Structure formats: C-alpha cells, structure tokens
CSV table of N, CA, C and O in Angstrom, one decimal:
chain,number,residue,atom,x,y,z
A,12,UNK,N,15.3,-34.8,1.8
A,12,UNK,CA,14.7,-35.5,2.9
A,12,UNK,C,13.6,-36.5,2.4
A,12,UNK,O,12.8,-36.1,1.6
A,13,UNK,N,13.7,-37.7,2.9
A,13,UNK,CA,12.7,-38.7,2.4
A,13,UNK,C,11.6,-38.9,3.4
A,13,UNK,O,11.8,-38.9,4.7
A,14,UNK,N,10.4,-39.0,2.9
A,14,UNK,CA,9.2,-39.2,3.8
A,14,UNK,C,8.4,-40.3,3.2
A,14,UNK,O,8.2,-40.5,2.0
A,15,UNK,N,7.9,-41.2,4.1
A,15,UNK,CA,7.0,-42.3,3.8
A,15,UNK,C,5.9,-42.2,4.7
A,15,UNK,O,6.0,-42.4,5.9
A,16,UNK,N,4.7,-42.0,4.2
A,16,UNK,CA,3.5,-41.7,5.0
A,16,UNK,C,2.4,-42.6,4.7
A,16,UNK,O,1.9,-42.6,3.5
A,17,UNK,N,1.9,-43.4,5.6
A,17,UNK,CA,0.8,-44.3,5.4
A,17,UNK,C,-0.5,-43.7,5.9
A,17,UNK,O,-0.5,-42.8,6.8
A,18,UNK,N,-1.6,-44.2,5.4
A,18,UNK,CA,-2.9,-43.9,5.9
A,18,UNK,C,-3.9,-45.0,5.5
A,18,UNK,O,-3.6,-45.9,4.7
A,19,UNK,N,-5.0,-45.0,6.2
A,19,UNK,CA,-6.1,-46.0,5.9
A,19,UNK,C,-6.4,-47.1,6.8
A,19,UNK,O,-7.3,-47.9,6.6
A,20,UNK,N,-5.6,-47.2,7.9
A,20,UNK,CA,-5.9,-48.3,8.9
A,20,UNK,C,-7.2,-48.1,9.6
A,20,UNK,O,-7.9,-47.0,9.4
A,21,UNK,N,-7.6,-49.0,10.4
A,21,UNK,CA,-8.8,-48.9,11.2
A,21,UNK,C,-9.3,-50.2,11.8
A,21,UNK,O,-8.6,-51.2,11.7
A,22,UNK,N,-10.5,-50.1,12.3
A,22,UNK,CA,-11.1,-51.3,12.9
A,22,UNK,C,-12.3,-51.7,12.1
A,22,UNK,O,-13.2,-51.0,11.7
A,23,UNK,N,-12.2,-53.0,11.7
A,23,UNK,CA,-13.3,-53.6,10.8
A,23,UNK,C,-13.7,-55.0,11.4
A,23,UNK,O,-13.0,-55.5,12.2
A,24,UNK,N,-14.8,-55.5,10.9
A,24,UNK,CA,-15.2,-56.8,11.3
A,24,UNK,C,-14.7,-57.8,10.3
A,24,UNK,O,-14.4,-57.5,9.2
A,25,UNK,N,-14.6,-59.1,10.8
A,25,UNK,CA,-14.2,-60.2,9.9
A,25,UNK,C,-15.0,-60.2,8.6
A,25,UNK,O,-16.3,-60.1,8.7
A,26,UNK,N,-14.3,-60.3,7.5
A,26,UNK,CA,-15.0,-60.4,6.2
A,26,UNK,C,-15.1,-59.1,5.5
A,26,UNK,O,-15.4,-59.0,4.3
A,27,UNK,N,-14.8,-58.0,6.2
A,27,UNK,CA,-14.9,-56.7,5.6
A,27,UNK,C,-13.6,-56.3,4.9
A,27,UNK,O,-12.6,-57.1,4.8
A,28,UNK,N,-13.5,-55.1,4.3
A,28,UNK,CA,-12.4,-54.6,3.5
A,28,UNK,C,-11.8,-53.3,4.0
A,28,UNK,O,-12.5,-52.6,4.7
A,29,UNK,N,-10.6,-53.1,3.7
A,29,UNK,CA,-9.9,-51.9,4.0
A,29,UNK,C,-8.9,-51.6,2.9
A,29,UNK,O,-8.4,-52.5,2.3
A,30,UNK,N,-8.6,-50.3,2.7
A,30,UNK,CA,-7.6,-49.9,1.7
A,30,UNK,C,-6.5,-49.0,2.4
A,30,UNK,O,-6.9,-48.0,3.0
A,31,UNK,N,-5.3,-49.5,2.3
A,31,UNK,CA,-4.2,-48.7,2.8
A,31,UNK,C,-3.5,-47.9,1.7
A,31,UNK,O,-3.4,-48.4,0.6
A,32,UNK,N,-3.0,-46.7,2.0
A,32,UNK,CA,-2.3,-45.9,1.0
A,32,UNK,C,-0.9,-45.5,1.6
A,32,UNK,O,-0.8,-45.4,2.9
A,33,UNK,N,0.1,-45.3,0.8
A,33,UNK,CA,1.4,-44.9,1.3
A,33,UNK,C,2.0,-44.1,0.2
A,33,UNK,O,2.2,-44.5,-0.9
A,34,UNK,N,2.4,-42.9,0.6
A,34,UNK,CA,3.0,-41.9,-0.4
A,34,UNK,C,4.5,-41.7,0.1
A,34,UNK,O,4.8,-41.5,1.2
A,35,UNK,N,5.4,-41.9,-0.9
A,35,UNK,CA,6.8,-41.7,-0.6
A,35,UNK,C,7.3,-40.5,-1.4
A,35,UNK,O,6.9,-40.2,-2.5
A,36,UNK,N,8.2,-39.7,-0.8
A,36,UNK,CA,8.7,-38.6,-1.4
A,36,UNK,C,10.2,-38.4,-1.0
A,36,UNK,O,10.6,-38.7,0.1
A,37,UNK,N,11.0,-37.9,-1.9
A,37,UNK,CA,12.4,-37.7,-1.6
A,37,UNK,C,13.1,-36.9,-2.7
A,37,UNK,O,13.3,-37.5,-3.8
A,38,UNK,N,13.3,-35.7,-2.5
A,38,UNK,CA,14.0,-34.9,-3.5
A,38,UNK,C,15.4,-35.5,-3.9
A,38,UNK,O,16.2,-35.7,-3.0
A,39,UNK,N,15.6,-35.7,-5.1
A,39,UNK,CA,16.9,-36.2,-5.5
A,39,UNK,C,17.0,-37.7,-5.5
A,39,UNK,O,18.1,-38.3,-5.7
A,40,UNK,N,15.9,-38.4,-5.3
A,40,UNK,CA,15.9,-39.9,-5.2
A,40,UNK,C,14.9,-40.4,-6.3
A,40,UNK,O,13.9,-39.8,-6.7
A,41,UNK,N,15.2,-41.7,-6.7
A,41,UNK,CA,14.3,-42.5,-7.5
A,41,UNK,C,13.8,-43.6,-6.7
A,41,UNK,O,14.6,-44.2,-5.9
A,42,UNK,N,12.5,-43.9,-6.8
A,42,UNK,CA,11.9,-44.9,-6.0
A,42,UNK,C,11.8,-46.2,-6.7
A,42,UNK,O,11.3,-46.3,-7.8
A,43,UNK,N,12.4,-47.2,-6.2
A,43,UNK,CA,12.3,-48.6,-6.8
A,43,UNK,C,11.2,-49.4,-6.2
A,43,UNK,O,10.0,-48.9,-6.3
A,44,UNK,N,11.4,-50.5,-5.6
A,44,UNK,CA,10.3,-51.3,-5.1
A,44,UNK,C,9.6,-50.6,-3.9
A,44,UNK,O,10.3,-49.9,-3.2
A,45,UNK,N,8.4,-50.9,-3.8
A,45,UNK,CA,7.6,-50.5,-2.6
A,45,UNK,C,6.8,-51.7,-2.1
A,45,UNK,O,6.6,-52.7,-2.8
A,46,UNK,N,6.5,-51.7,-0.8
A,46,UNK,CA,5.8,-52.8,-0.3
A,46,UNK,C,5.1,-52.6,1.1
A,46,UNK,O,5.3,-51.5,1.6
A,47,UNK,N,4.4,-53.6,1.5
A,47,UNK,CA,3.8,-53.6,2.8
A,47,UNK,C,4.3,-54.7,3.6
A,47,UNK,O,4.4,-55.9,3.2
A,48,UNK,N,4.5,-54.4,4.9
A,48,UNK,CA,4.9,-55.4,5.9
A,48,UNK,C,4.0,-55.2,7.1
A,48,UNK,O,3.3,-54.2,7.2
A,49,UNK,N,3.9,-56.3,7.9
A,49,UNK,CA,3.0,-56.1,9.1
A,49,UNK,C,3.7,-56.8,10.3
A,49,UNK,O,4.5,-57.7,10.2
A,50,UNK,N,3.3,-56.3,11.5
A,50,UNK,CA,3.8,-56.9,12.7
A,50,UNK,C,2.7,-57.0,13.7
A,50,UNK,O,2.1,-55.9,14.1
A,51,UNK,N,2.4,-58.2,14.1
A,51,UNK,CA,1.4,-58.5,15.1
A,51,UNK,C,2.1,-58.5,16.5
A,51,UNK,O,3.3,-58.7,16.6
A,52,UNK,N,1.4,-58.3,17.6
A,52,UNK,CA,2.0,-58.3,18.9
A,52,UNK,C,2.7,-59.6,19.2
A,52,UNK,O,2.1,-60.7,19.0
A,53,UNK,N,3.9,-59.5,19.7
A,53,UNK,CA,4.7,-60.6,20.0
A,53,UNK,C,5.3,-61.4,18.8
A,53,UNK,O,5.9,-62.5,19.0
A,54,UNK,N,5.1,-60.9,17.6
A,54,UNK,CA,5.6,-61.5,16.4
A,54,UNK,C,6.6,-60.6,15.7
A,54,UNK,O,6.6,-59.4,15.9
A,55,UNK,N,7.4,-61.3,14.8
A,55,UNK,CA,8.3,-60.5,14.0
A,55,UNK,C,7.6,-59.8,12.8
A,55,UNK,O,6.5,-60.3,12.4
A,56,UNK,N,8.2,-58.8,12.3
A,56,UNK,CA,7.6,-58.1,11.1
A,56,UNK,C,7.7,-59.1,10.0
A,56,UNK,O,8.7,-59.8,9.8
A,57,UNK,N,6.6,-59.2,9.2
A,57,UNK,CA,6.6,-60.1,8.0
A,57,UNK,C,6.2,-59.4,6.8
A,57,UNK,O,5.4,-58.4,6.8
A,58,UNK,N,6.6,-59.9,5.6
A,58,UNK,CA,6.2,-59.3,4.4
A,58,UNK,C,4.8,-59.6,4.1
A,58,UNK,O,4.3,-60.8,4.3
A,59,UNK,N,4.1,-58.7,3.6
A,59,UNK,CA,2.7,-58.9,3.1
A,59,UNK,C,2.7,-58.9,1.6
A,59,UNK,O,2.2,-59.8,1.0
A,60,UNK,N,3.2,-57.8,1.0
A,60,UNK,CA,3.2,-57.8,-0.5
A,60,UNK,C,4.2,-56.7,-0.9
A,60,UNK,O,4.4,-55.7,-0.2
A,61,UNK,N,4.8,-56.9,-2.1
A,61,UNK,CA,5.7,-55.9,-2.7
A,61,UNK,C,5.4,-55.7,-4.2
A,61,UNK,O,4.7,-56.6,-4.8
A,62,UNK,N,5.8,-54.6,-4.7
A,62,UNK,CA,5.6,-54.3,-6.1
A,62,UNK,C,6.8,-53.5,-6.6
A,62,UNK,O,7.2,-52.6,-6.0
A,63,UNK,N,7.2,-53.9,-7.8
A,63,UNK,CA,8.4,-53.2,-8.4
A,63,UNK,C,7.8,-51.9,-9.1
A,63,UNK,O,6.6,-51.8,-9.3
A,64,UNK,N,8.7,-51.1,-9.6
A,64,UNK,CA,8.3,-49.9,-10.3
A,64,UNK,C,7.8,-50.3,-11.7
A,64,UNK,O,7.1,-49.5,-12.4
A,65,UNK,N,8.0,-51.5,-12.1
A,65,UNK,CA,7.4,-52.0,-13.4
A,65,UNK,C,6.1,-52.7,-13.2
A,65,UNK,O,5.5,-53.1,-14.2
A,66,UNK,N,5.7,-52.9,-11.9
A,66,UNK,CA,4.4,-53.5,-11.7
A,66,UNK,C,4.4,-55.0,-11.3
A,66,UNK,O,3.3,-55.5,-11.1
A,67,UNK,N,5.5,-55.6,-11.2
A,67,UNK,CA,5.6,-57.0,-10.8
A,67,UNK,C,5.3,-57.1,-9.3
A,67,UNK,O,5.8,-56.3,-8.5
A,68,UNK,N,4.5,-58.1,-8.9
A,68,UNK,CA,4.0,-58.2,-7.5
A,68,UNK,C,4.5,-59.5,-6.9
A,68,UNK,O,4.7,-60.5,-7.6
A,69,UNK,N,4.5,-59.5,-5.6
A,69,UNK,CA,4.8,-60.6,-4.8
A,69,UNK,C,4.0,-60.6,-3.5
A,69,UNK,O,3.8,-59.5,-2.9
A,70,UNK,N,3.4,-61.7,-3.1
A,70,UNK,CA,2.5,-61.8,-2.0
A,70,UNK,C,2.9,-62.9,-1.0
A,70,UNK,O,3.4,-63.9,-1.4
A,71,UNK,N,2.6,-62.6,0.3
A,71,UNK,CA,2.7,-63.7,1.2
A,71,UNK,C,1.6,-64.7,1.0
A,71,UNK,O,0.5,-64.3,0.5
A,72,UNK,N,1.9,-66.0,1.2
A,72,UNK,CA,0.9,-67.0,1.0
A,72,UNK,C,-0.4,-66.7,1.7
A,72,UNK,O,-1.5,-67.0,1.3
A,73,UNK,N,-0.3,-66.2,2.9
A,73,UNK,CA,-1.4,-66.0,3.8
A,73,UNK,C,-2.4,-64.9,3.3
A,73,UNK,O,-3.6,-64.9,3.7
A,74,UNK,N,-2.0,-64.1,2.3
A,74,UNK,CA,-2.9,-63.0,1.8
A,74,UNK,C,-3.2,-63.2,0.3
A,74,UNK,O,-4.0,-62.4,-0.2
A,75,UNK,N,-2.6,-64.2,-0.3
A,75,UNK,CA,-2.9,-64.4,-1.8
A,75,UNK,C,-4.4,-64.6,-2.0
A,75,UNK,O,-5.0,-65.4,-1.3
A,76,UNK,N,-4.9,-63.9,-3.0
A,76,UNK,CA,-6.3,-64.1,-3.3
A,76,UNK,C,-7.2,-63.1,-2.5
A,76,UNK,O,-8.4,-63.0,-2.9
A,77,UNK,N,-6.7,-62.5,-1.5
A,77,UNK,CA,-7.5,-61.6,-0.7
A,77,UNK,C,-7.0,-60.2,-0.7
A,77,UNK,O,-7.8,-59.2,-0.7
A,78,UNK,N,-5.7,-60.0,-0.8
A,78,UNK,CA,-5.0,-58.7,-0.8
A,78,UNK,C,-4.5,-58.4,-2.3
A,78,UNK,O,-4.1,-59.3,-2.9
A,79,UNK,N,-4.6,-57.1,-2.6
A,79,UNK,CA,-4.0,-56.7,-3.9
A,79,UNK,C,-3.2,-55.4,-3.7
A,79,UNK,O,-3.7,-54.4,-3.1
A,80,UNK,N,-2.0,-55.5,-4.2
A,80,UNK,CA,-1.1,-54.3,-4.1
A,80,UNK,C,-1.0,-53.6,-5.5
A,80,UNK,O,-1.0,-54.3,-6.5
A,81,UNK,N,-1.0,-52.3,-5.5
A,81,UNK,CA,-0.9,-51.6,-6.7
A,81,UNK,C,-0.1,-50.3,-6.4
A,81,UNK,O,0.1,-49.9,-5.3
A,82,UNK,N,0.3,-49.6,-7.5
A,82,UNK,CA,1.0,-48.4,-7.3
A,82,UNK,C,0.7,-47.4,-8.4
A,82,UNK,O,0.4,-47.8,-9.5
A,83,UNK,N,0.9,-46.1,-8.1
A,83,UNK,CA,0.8,-45.0,-9.0
A,83,UNK,C,2.1,-44.4,-9.1
A,83,UNK,O,2.4,-43.6,-8.1
A,84,UNK,N,2.9,-44.6,-10.1
A,84,UNK,CA,4.3,-44.1,-10.1
A,84,UNK,C,4.3,-42.6,-10.2
A,84,UNK,O,5.2,-41.9,-9.8
A,85,UNK,N,3.3,-42.0,-10.9
A,85,UNK,CA,3.2,-40.6,-11.0
A,85,UNK,C,3.1,-39.9,-9.7
A,85,UNK,O,3.5,-38.8,-9.5
A,86,UNK,N,2.4,-40.6,-8.7
A,86,UNK,CA,2.2,-40.0,-7.4
A,86,UNK,C,3.1,-40.6,-6.4
A,86,UNK,O,3.0,-40.3,-5.2
A,87,UNK,N,4.0,-41.6,-6.8
A,87,UNK,CA,4.9,-42.3,-5.8
A,87,UNK,C,4.1,-42.8,-4.7
A,87,UNK,O,4.5,-42.7,-3.5
A,88,UNK,N,3.0,-43.5,-5.0
A,88,UNK,CA,2.1,-44.0,-4.0
A,88,UNK,C,1.8,-45.4,-4.3
A,88,UNK,O,1.6,-45.9,-5.4
A,89,UNK,N,1.7,-46.2,-3.2
A,89,UNK,CA,1.4,-47.6,-3.2
A,89,UNK,C,0.1,-47.9,-2.4
A,89,UNK,O,-0.1,-47.2,-1.4
A,90,UNK,N,-0.7,-48.8,-2.9
A,90,UNK,CA,-1.9,-49.1,-2.2
A,90,UNK,C,-2.0,-50.6,-1.9
A,90,UNK,O,-1.3,-51.4,-2.5
A,91,UNK,N,-2.7,-50.9,-0.8
A,91,UNK,CA,-3.0,-52.3,-0.5
A,91,UNK,C,-4.5,-52.4,-0.2
A,91,UNK,O,-5.0,-51.9,0.8
A,92,UNK,N,-5.1,-53.1,-1.2
A,92,UNK,CA,-6.6,-53.4,-1.0
A,92,UNK,C,-6.7,-54.7,-0.3
A,92,UNK,O,-6.2,-55.7,-0.8
A,93,UNK,N,-7.3,-54.7,0.9
A,93,UNK,CA,-7.5,-55.9,1.7
A,93,UNK,C,-8.9,-56.3,1.8
A,93,UNK,O,-9.8,-55.5,2.3
A,94,UNK,N,-9.2,-57.4,1.2
A,94,UNK,CA,-10.6,-58.0,1.2
A,94,UNK,C,-10.7,-59.2,2.1
A,94,UNK,O,-9.7,-59.9,2.4
A,95,UNK,N,-11.9,-59.6,2.5
A,95,UNK,CA,-12.1,-60.8,3.3
A,95,UNK,C,-11.2,-60.8,4.5
A,95,UNK,O,-10.5,-61.9,4.7
A,96,UNK,N,-11.1,-59.7,5.2
A,96,UNK,CA,-10.2,-59.7,6.3
A,96,UNK,C,-10.5,-60.7,7.4
A,96,UNK,O,-11.7,-61.0,7.7
A,97,UNK,N,-9.5,-61.1,8.1
A,97,UNK,CA,-9.6,-62.1,9.1
A,97,UNK,C,-9.0,-61.6,10.4
A,97,UNK,O,-8.1,-60.7,10.4
A,98,UNK,N,-9.4,-62.1,11.6
A,98,UNK,CA,-8.8,-61.6,12.8
A,98,UNK,C,-7.3,-61.7,12.8
A,98,UNK,O,-6.6,-60.9,13.4
A,99,UNK,N,-6.8,-62.8,12.2
A,99,UNK,CA,-5.3,-63.0,12.1
A,99,UNK,C,-4.6,-61.9,11.3
A,99,UNK,O,-3.3,-61.9,11.2
A,100,UNK,N,-5.3,-61.1,10.5
A,100,UNK,CA,-4.7,-60.0,9.8
A,100,UNK,C,-4.4,-58.8,10.7
A,100,UNK,O,-3.8,-57.8,10.3
A,101,UNK,N,-4.9,-58.9,11.9
A,101,UNK,CA,-4.7,-57.8,12.9
A,101,UNK,C,-3.2,-57.5,13.1
A,101,UNK,O,-2.5,-58.5,13.5
A,102,UNK,N,-2.7,-56.3,12.9
A,102,UNK,CA,-1.3,-56.0,13.0
A,102,UNK,C,-1.1,-54.5,12.7
A,102,UNK,O,-2.0,-53.8,12.3
A,103,UNK,N,0.1,-54.0,13.0
A,103,UNK,CA,0.5,-52.7,12.5
A,103,UNK,C,1.1,-52.9,11.1
A,103,UNK,O,2.0,-53.8,11.0
A,104,UNK,N,0.6,-52.2,10.2
A,104,UNK,CA,1.1,-52.4,8.8
A,104,UNK,C,2.0,-51.2,8.5
A,104,UNK,O,1.7,-50.0,8.7
A,105,UNK,N,3.2,-51.6,7.9
A,105,UNK,CA,4.2,-50.7,7.6
A,105,UNK,C,4.5,-50.6,6.1
A,105,UNK,O,4.6,-51.7,5.5
A,106,UNK,N,4.6,-49.4,5.6
A,106,UNK,CA,5.0,-49.2,4.2
A,106,UNK,C,6.5,-49.2,4.1
A,106,UNK,O,7.2,-48.5,4.9
A,107,UNK,N,7.0,-49.8,3.1
A,107,UNK,CA,8.5,-49.8,2.8
A,107,UNK,C,8.7,-49.2,1.4
A,107,UNK,O,8.0,-49.6,0.5
A,108,UNK,N,9.7,-48.4,1.3
A,108,UNK,CA,10.1,-47.9,0.0
A,108,UNK,C,11.6,-48.0,-0.2
A,108,UNK,O,12.3,-47.6,0.8
A,109,UNK,N,12.0,-48.4,-1.3
A,109,UNK,CA,13.5,-48.6,-1.6
A,109,UNK,C,13.9,-47.4,-2.5
A,109,UNK,O,13.3,-47.4,-3.7
A,110,UNK,N,14.8,-46.6,-2.1
A,110,UNK,CA,15.1,-45.4,-2.9
A,110,UNK,C,16.6,-45.4,-3.2
A,110,UNK,O,17.4,-45.9,-2.5
A,111,UNK,N,16.9,-44.9,-4.4
A,111,UNK,CA,18.2,-44.8,-4.9
A,111,UNK,C,18.5,-43.3,-5.3
A,111,UNK,O,17.7,-42.7,-5.9
A,112,UNK,N,19.6,-42.8,-4.9
A,112,UNK,CA,19.9,-41.4,-5.3
A,112,UNK,C,20.0,-41.3,-6.9
A,112,UNK,O,20.5,-42.2,-7.6
A,113,UNK,N,19.4,-40.2,-7.4
A,113,UNK,CA,19.4,-40.1,-8.9
A,113,UNK,C,20.8,-39.9,-9.4
A,113,UNK,O,21.0,-40.4,-10.6
A,114,UNK,N,21.7,-39.4,-8.7
A,114,UNK,CA,23.0,-39.2,-9.2
A,114,UNK,C,24.0,-39.8,-8.2
A,114,UNK,O,25.0,-39.2,-7.8
A,115,UNK,N,23.7,-41.1,-7.9
A,115,UNK,CA,24.6,-41.8,-6.9
A,115,UNK,C,24.4,-43.2,-7.0
A,115,UNK,O,23.8,-43.7,-8.0
A,116,UNK,N,24.8,-43.9,-6.0
A,116,UNK,CA,24.7,-45.4,-5.9
A,116,UNK,C,24.2,-45.8,-4.6
A,116,UNK,O,24.3,-45.1,-3.6
A,117,UNK,N,23.7,-47.0,-4.6
A,117,UNK,CA,23.3,-47.6,-3.3
A,117,UNK,C,21.8,-47.4,-3.0
A,117,UNK,O,21.3,-46.3,-3.1
A,118,UNK,N,21.1,-48.5,-2.8
A,118,UNK,CA,19.7,-48.5,-2.4
A,118,UNK,C,19.5,-48.5,-0.9
A,118,UNK,O,20.2,-49.3,-0.2
A,119,UNK,N,18.6,-47.7,-0.4
A,119,UNK,CA,18.3,-47.7,1.0
A,119,UNK,C,16.8,-47.9,1.3
A,119,UNK,O,16.0,-47.6,0.4
A,120,UNK,N,16.5,-48.6,2.4
A,120,UNK,CA,15.2,-48.8,2.8
A,120,UNK,C,14.6,-47.7,3.7
A,120,UNK,O,15.3,-47.2,4.6
A,121,UNK,N,13.4,-47.2,3.4
A,121,UNK,CA,12.7,-46.2,4.2
A,121,UNK,C,11.4,-46.8,4.6
A,121,UNK,O,10.7,-47.5,3.9
A,122,UNK,N,11.0,-46.5,5.9
A,122,UNK,CA,9.8,-47.1,6.5
A,122,UNK,C,8.8,-45.9,6.9
A,122,UNK,O,9.3,-44.9,7.4
A,123,UNK,N,7.5,-46.2,6.8
A,123,UNK,CA,6.6,-45.3,7.3
A,123,UNK,C,6.4,-45.6,8.8
A,123,UNK,O,7.1,-46.5,9.4
A,124,UNK,N,5.5,-44.8,9.5
A,124,UNK,CA,5.4,-44.9,10.9
A,124,UNK,C,4.5,-46.0,11.3
A,124,UNK,O,4.4,-46.4,12.5
A,125,UNK,N,3.8,-46.6,10.4
A,125,UNK,CA,2.9,-47.7,10.7
A,125,UNK,C,1.4,-47.3,10.9
A,125,UNK,O,1.2,-46.2,11.4
A,126,UNK,N,0.5,-48.1,10.5
A,126,UNK,CA,-0.9,-47.9,10.7
A,126,UNK,C,-1.6,-49.1,11.2
A,126,UNK,O,-1.3,-50.2,10.7
A,127,UNK,N,-2.4,-49.0,12.2
A,127,UNK,CA,-3.0,-50.1,12.9
A,127,UNK,C,-4.2,-50.6,12.1
A,127,UNK,O,-5.1,-49.9,11.7
A,128,UNK,N,-4.2,-51.9,11.9
A,128,UNK,CA,-5.4,-52.6,11.3
A,128,UNK,C,-5.9,-53.6,12.3
A,128,UNK,O,-5.1,-54.5,12.7
A,129,UNK,N,-7.1,-53.5,12.7
A,129,UNK,CA,-7.7,-54.4,13.7
A,129,UNK,C,-8.9,-55.1,13.1
A,129,UNK,O,-9.8,-54.3,12.6
A,130,UNK,N,-9.0,-56.4,13.1
A,130,UNK,CA,-10.1,-57.1,12.6
A,130,UNK,C,-10.8,-57.9,13.7
A,130,UNK,O,-10.1,-58.8,14.3
A,131,UNK,N,-12.0,-57.6,14.0
A,131,UNK,CA,-12.7,-58.2,15.1
A,131,UNK,C,-13.5,-59.4,14.5
A,131,UNK,O,-14.0,-59.4,13.4
A,132,UNK,N,-13.7,-60.4,15.3
A,132,UNK,CA,-14.4,-61.6,14.9
A,132,UNK,C,-15.9,-61.5,15.1
A,132,UNK,O,-16.3,-60.6,15.8
C-alpha cells in the first residue's frame, strides 16, 4: 500500500517563510520523481517544483528564487522551503510521488491529501 503524507502548511504574513514536508512509502515500490503542486480557489492545479531521485530540480517561473525543493532519499521525503511568501502563493499544496514496482513495470502517480498555505497581505 502506498502512502503520501504532507505536513507543514499554515497561515503566515506576506514576506514570511514556511517549510512543507512530504513522506512517501510503499512496500515493494521504488520512488522516482517527487514534487509539489498547488491549487488556488477557482484555478487549475499547477506545478510548483519537482525533483528527481538524482537531485535535478525544476521550478515554476513564479517561485524561482523564492522556493527551494530538496529530498532525503533515505527517508523517502521531499521538502519545499518557501521564502518571501506572497498572497498569490495562497493555495492547497499537494505532494506528488511517482512510484515504480521493484519487480514490475509502469510508473504511477500518487498524491497526498493536500495542505493549506495561506499568505495574508
């Protein structure tokens, strides 16, 4: 059974920081890319940042220079350090993990339940 569990959301003021964490687990699976997506009210879910199991990263233009994604492969955990937060960063943040069976084929997407980040002006 695969589990993806996020933590770390909350309410902050503009300019402050937050750190999100996400732990993925799945007996019999290998974890490939992990990432963060967000969905604001009335908008589609969008990519925030992704990281491969080798450490290569990708960011949305809107968060470059402010957010940093990292991972601890030993703990199957990905982090999102968010600095200089803006009201437009307000959204539900979802963790995504791509898993492949250790003795099989095919990659599947797994999502966490989401964590609310609210930035007040």
